[in-house]
Amino acid sequence: LAWELDGEVWPAWARELHALLLSGDPVETAAPMLVGDDVRALHPQLAALRGACPTLATREWWRSPDAVAAVATSLRRRHFAVVDGFAGASAAVRLRGACKAASLHLRPAADRSRTDARSDQVCWDPDGFGELSARTDAIVRLLRAADCPALAAVVGRQKPMLSRYATGDFFRRHVDNDCAPVPGGRGPRCSPRVLTAVYYLQQAGAWDASAD
């Protein structure tokens, strides 16, 4: 299992990036994205590709070879990618309904983590998330076939988890995995996780930085 890792110790990738920055060698970096920023500015190539696929724009535009290549490139160079409109508008409506139904089963996330690390409420493997899981599995298969070496050995994943943050809730700075950069990895905070996927359910234009 892959657990969220708490603490202030720098993970291996952060130590490597810090050393590279100190060396003065050129490195591609991106400033942290703010909650009010437009993702089109963060990933202009992906935004352009989404708009260039009118038949897939509301469904699975990210399946196009160019989009998969752009996501793979971002993961390799920046260690993250934002895929806007991943599930499409209709699926997002169904997912919001599934979240409301699952709200009866939410439990404090702190039950499985340090109480000072996070204050959200979670539910594992809620009903109605199969469609989103299938899409996520599909893009991972496409990325494995593309030039994304970090995903080459991926053979499975955890069940989906619903997380709800009320006003004032938080998840403190953390890393999902920290393995020494050697074949096979090692370390007290090393886990099998190599990729974390987060899907936000807010409607377009409904993001409130003061509450969300």
PDB file of N, CA and C in Angstrom, residues 125-171:
ATOM      1  N   ASP A 125     -13.252   3.872  -2.155  1.00  0.00           N
ATOM      2  CA  ASP A 125     -13.976   3.109  -3.166  1.00  0.00           C
ATOM      3  C   ASP A 125     -15.481   3.385  -3.157  1.00  0.00           C
ATOM      4  N   PRO A 126     -15.887   4.650  -3.280  1.00  0.00           N
ATOM      5  CA  PRO A 126     -17.322   4.966  -3.272  1.00  0.00           C
ATOM      6  C   PRO A 126     -18.010   4.480  -4.542  1.00  0.00           C
ATOM      7  N   ASP A 127     -19.306   4.215  -4.458  1.00  0.00           N
ATOM      8  CA  ASP A 127     -20.082   3.823  -5.632  1.00  0.00           C
ATOM      9  C   ASP A 127     -20.113   4.970  -6.643  1.00  0.00           C
ATOM     10  N   GLY A 128     -20.141   4.619  -7.920  1.00  0.00           N
ATOM     11  CA  GLY A 128     -20.265   5.627  -8.961  1.00  0.00           C
ATOM     12  C   GLY A 128     -18.961   6.173  -9.494  1.00  0.00           C
ATOM     13  N   PHE A 129     -17.823   5.647  -9.025  1.00  0.00           N
ATOM     14  CA  PHE A 129     -16.525   6.151  -9.467  1.00  0.00           C
ATOM     15  C   PHE A 129     -15.864   5.240 -10.497  1.00  0.00           C
ATOM     16  N   GLY A 130     -16.589   4.212 -10.937  1.00  0.00           N
ATOM     17  CA  GLY A 130     -16.003   3.280 -11.900  1.00  0.00           C
ATOM     18  C   GLY A 130     -15.632   3.933 -13.219  1.00  0.00           C
ATOM     19  N   GLU A 131     -16.464   4.874 -13.685  1.00  0.00           N
ATOM     20  CA  GLU A 131     -16.200   5.566 -14.941  1.00  0.00           C
ATOM     21  C   GLU A 131     -14.909   6.375 -14.871  1.00  0.00           C
ATOM     22  N   LEU A 132     -14.715   7.078 -13.760  1.00  0.00           N
ATOM     23  CA  LEU A 132     -13.495   7.870 -13.596  1.00  0.00           C
ATOM     24  C   LEU A 132     -12.276   6.959 -13.477  1.00  0.00           C
ATOM     25  N   SER A 133     -12.416   5.858 -12.741  1.00  0.00           N
ATOM     26  CA  SER A 133     -11.302   4.916 -12.601  1.00  0.00           C
ATOM     27  C   SER A 133     -10.909   4.334 -13.951  1.00  0.00           C
ATOM     28  N   ALA A 134     -11.912   4.025 -14.796  1.00  0.00           N
ATOM     29  CA  ALA A 134     -11.621   3.459 -16.112  1.00  0.00           C
ATOM     30  C   ALA A 134     -10.852   4.460 -16.972  1.00  0.00           C
ATOM     31  N   ARG A 135     -11.232   5.732 -16.915  1.00  0.00           N
ATOM     32  CA  ARG A 135     -10.515   6.755 -17.675  1.00  0.00           C
ATOM     33  C   ARG A 135      -9.079   6.902 -17.172  1.00  0.00           C
ATOM     34  N   THR A 136      -8.927   6.872 -15.844  1.00  0.00           N
ATOM     35  CA  THR A 136      -7.584   7.000 -15.280  1.00  0.00           C
ATOM     36  C   THR A 136      -6.707   5.828 -15.691  1.00  0.00           C
ATOM     37  N   ASP A 137      -7.265   4.610 -15.643  1.00  0.00           N
ATOM     38  CA  ASP A 137      -6.510   3.439 -16.093  1.00  0.00           C
ATOM     39  C   ASP A 137      -6.132   3.569 -17.567  1.00  0.00           C
ATOM     40  N   ALA A 138      -7.043   4.140 -18.363  1.00  0.00           N
ATOM     41  CA  ALA A 138      -6.785   4.276 -19.800  1.00  0.00           C
ATOM     42  C   ALA A 138      -5.617   5.216 -20.071  1.00  0.00           C
ATOM     43  N   ILE A 139      -5.584   6.373 -19.386  1.00  0.00           N
ATOM     44  CA  ILE A 139      -4.497   7.314 -19.661  1.00  0.00           C
ATOM     45  C   ILE A 139      -3.163   6.777 -19.148  1.00  0.00           C
ATOM     46  N   VAL A 140      -3.186   5.988 -18.063  1.00  0.00           N
ATOM     47  CA  VAL A 140      -1.943   5.388 -17.585  1.00  0.00           C
ATOM     48  C   VAL A 140      -1.431   4.368 -18.594  1.00  0.00           C
ATOM     49  N   ARG A 141      -2.337   3.567 -19.190  1.00  0.00           N
ATOM     50  CA  ARG A 141      -1.911   2.609 -20.221  1.00  0.00           C
ATOM     51  C   ARG A 141      -1.306   3.342 -21.422  1.00  0.00           C
ATOM     52  N   LEU A 142      -1.927   4.465 -21.816  1.00  0.00           N
ATOM     53  CA  LEU A 142      -1.399   5.235 -22.934  1.00  0.00           C
ATOM     54  C   LEU A 142      -0.028   5.828 -22.607  1.00  0.00           C
ATOM     55  N   LEU A 143       0.136   6.293 -21.377  1.00  0.00           N
ATOM     56  CA  LEU A 143       1.414   6.871 -20.968  1.00  0.00           C
ATOM     57  C   LEU A 143       2.502   5.806 -20.896  1.00  0.00           C
ATOM     58  N   ARG A 144       2.124   4.604 -20.476  1.00  0.00           N
ATOM     59  CA  ARG A 144       3.107   3.514 -20.440  1.00  0.00           C
ATOM     60  C   ARG A 144       3.625   3.205 -21.832  1.00  0.00           C
ATOM     61  N   ALA A 145       2.733   3.310 -22.822  1.00  0.00           N
ATOM     62  CA  ALA A 145       3.135   3.043 -24.200  1.00  0.00           C
ATOM     63  C   ALA A 145       3.925   4.208 -24.794  1.00  0.00           C
ATOM     64  N   ALA A 146       3.787   5.380 -24.193  1.00  0.00           N
ATOM     65  CA  ALA A 146       4.545   6.550 -24.636  1.00  0.00           C
ATOM     66  C   ALA A 146       5.910   6.559 -23.936  1.00  0.00           C
ATOM     67  N   ASP A 147       6.622   7.659 -24.099  1.00  0.00           N
ATOM     68  CA  ASP A 147       7.964   7.751 -23.510  1.00  0.00           C
ATOM     69  C   ASP A 147       7.855   8.255 -22.075  1.00  0.00           C
ATOM     70  N   CYS A 148       7.411   7.372 -21.178  1.00  0.00           N
ATOM     71  CA  CYS A 148       7.261   7.737 -19.762  1.00  0.00           C
ATOM     72  C   CYS A 148       7.828   6.593 -18.915  1.00  0.00           C
ATOM     73  N   PRO A 149       9.165   6.507 -18.809  1.00  0.00           N
ATOM     74  CA  PRO A 149       9.819   5.370 -18.169  1.00  0.00           C
ATOM     75  C   PRO A 149       9.370   5.113 -16.735  1.00  0.00           C
ATOM     76  N   ALA A 150       9.010   6.152 -15.995  1.00  0.00           N
ATOM     77  CA  ALA A 150       8.651   5.967 -14.585  1.00  0.00           C
ATOM     78  C   ALA A 150       7.420   5.086 -14.420  1.00  0.00           C
ATOM     79  N   LEU A 151       6.587   4.992 -15.465  1.00  0.00           N
ATOM     80  CA  LEU A 151       5.361   4.200 -15.371  1.00  0.00           C
ATOM     81  C   LEU A 151       5.504   2.822 -16.009  1.00  0.00           C
ATOM     82  N   ALA A 152       6.687   2.494 -16.501  1.00  0.00           N
ATOM     83  CA  ALA A 152       6.881   1.251 -17.235  1.00  0.00           C
ATOM     84  C   ALA A 152       6.552   0.016 -16.405  1.00  0.00           C
ATOM     85  N   ALA A 153       6.816   0.069 -15.102  1.00  0.00           N
ATOM     86  CA  ALA A 153       6.623  -1.108 -14.252  1.00  0.00           C
ATOM     87  C   ALA A 153       5.280  -1.103 -13.518  1.00  0.00           C
ATOM     88  N   VAL A 154       4.416  -0.123 -13.797  1.00  0.00           N
ATOM     89  CA  VAL A 154       3.133  -0.050 -13.099  1.00  0.00           C
ATOM     90  C   VAL A 154       2.231  -1.196 -13.541  1.00  0.00           C
ATOM     91  N   VAL A 155       1.713  -1.944 -12.572  1.00  0.00           N
ATOM     92  CA  VAL A 155       0.839  -3.082 -12.880  1.00  0.00           C
ATOM     93  C   VAL A 155      -0.489  -3.002 -12.124  1.00  0.00           C
ATOM     94  N   GLY A 156      -0.656  -2.041 -11.227  1.00  0.00           N
ATOM     95  CA  GLY A 156      -1.894  -1.946 -10.465  1.00  0.00           C
ATOM     96  C   GLY A 156      -1.986  -0.606  -9.763  1.00  0.00           C
ATOM     97  N   ARG A 157      -3.110  -0.398  -9.096  1.00  0.00           N
ATOM     98  CA  ARG A 157      -3.330   0.859  -8.379  1.00  0.00           C
ATOM     99  C   ARG A 157      -4.189   0.595  -7.153  1.00  0.00           C
ATOM    100  N   GLN A 158      -4.256   1.608  -6.292  1.00  0.00           N
ATOM    101  CA  GLN A 158      -5.154   1.545  -5.150  1.00  0.00           C
ATOM    102  C   GLN A 158      -6.589   1.828  -5.590  1.00  0.00           C
ATOM    103  N   LYS A 159      -7.546   1.550  -4.714  1.00  0.00           N
ATOM    104  CA  LYS A 159      -8.928   1.906  -4.984  1.00  0.00           C
ATOM    105  C   LYS A 159      -9.074   3.424  -4.885  1.00  0.00           C
ATOM    106  N   PRO A 160     -10.050   4.004  -5.585  1.00  0.00           N
ATOM    107  CA  PRO A 160     -10.227   5.468  -5.520  1.00  0.00           C
ATOM    108  C   PRO A 160     -10.677   5.931  -4.135  1.00  0.00           C
ATOM    109  N   MET A 161     -10.299   7.139  -3.784  1.00  0.00           N
ATOM    110  CA  MET A 161     -10.676   7.716  -2.500  1.00  0.00           C
ATOM    111  C   MET A 161     -11.325   9.067  -2.729  1.00  0.00           C
ATOM    112  N   LEU A 162     -12.498   9.266  -2.150  1.00  0.00           N
ATOM    113  CA  LEU A 162     -13.179  10.559  -2.163  1.00  0.00           C
ATOM    114  C   LEU A 162     -12.720  11.354  -0.952  1.00  0.00           C
ATOM    115  N   SER A 163     -12.352  12.605  -1.166  1.00  0.00           N
ATOM    116  CA  SER A 163     -11.920  13.471  -0.065  1.00  0.00           C
ATOM    117  C   SER A 163     -12.712  14.768  -0.118  1.00  0.00           C
ATOM    118  N   ARG A 164     -13.268  15.182   1.020  1.00  0.00           N
ATOM    119  CA  ARG A 164     -14.038  16.428   1.077  1.00  0.00           C
ATOM    120  C   ARG A 164     -13.381  17.393   2.057  1.00  0.00           C
ATOM    121  N   TYR A 165     -13.136  18.608   1.571  1.00  0.00           N
ATOM    122  CA  TYR A 165     -12.540  19.660   2.385  1.00  0.00           C
ATOM    123  C   TYR A 165     -13.589  20.736   2.647  1.00  0.00           C
ATOM    124  N   ALA A 166     -13.971  20.905   3.886  1.00  0.00           N
ATOM    125  CA  ALA A 166     -14.863  22.001   4.258  1.00  0.00           C
ATOM    126  C   ALA A 166     -14.024  23.276   4.401  1.00  0.00           C
ATOM    127  N   THR A 167     -14.681  24.423   4.504  1.00  0.00           N
ATOM    128  CA  THR A 167     -13.966  25.684   4.680  1.00  0.00           C
ATOM    129  C   THR A 167     -13.057  25.602   5.907  1.00  0.00           C
ATOM    130  N   GLY A 168     -11.785  25.897   5.727  1.00  0.00           N
ATOM    131  CA  GLY A 168     -10.829  25.844   6.826  1.00  0.00           C
ATOM    132  C   GLY A 168     -10.082  24.535   6.937  1.00  0.00           C
ATOM    133  N   ASP A 169     -10.509  23.479   6.220  1.00  0.00           N
ATOM    134  CA  ASP A 169      -9.799  22.207   6.264  1.00  0.00           C
ATOM    135  C   ASP A 169      -8.461  22.315   5.534  1.00  0.00           C
ATOM    136  N   PHE A 170      -7.562  21.374   5.799  1.00  0.00           N
ATOM    137  CA  PHE A 170      -6.213  21.482   5.253  1.00  0.00           C
ATOM    138  C   PHE A 170      -5.587  20.107   5.080  1.00  0.00           C
ATOM    139  N   PHE A 171      -4.548  20.071   4.261  1.00  0.00           N
ATOM    140  CA  PHE A 171      -3.646  18.920   4.148  1.00  0.00           C
ATOM    141  C   PHE A 171      -2.258  19.532   4.103  1.00  0.00           C
TER     142      PHE A 171
END
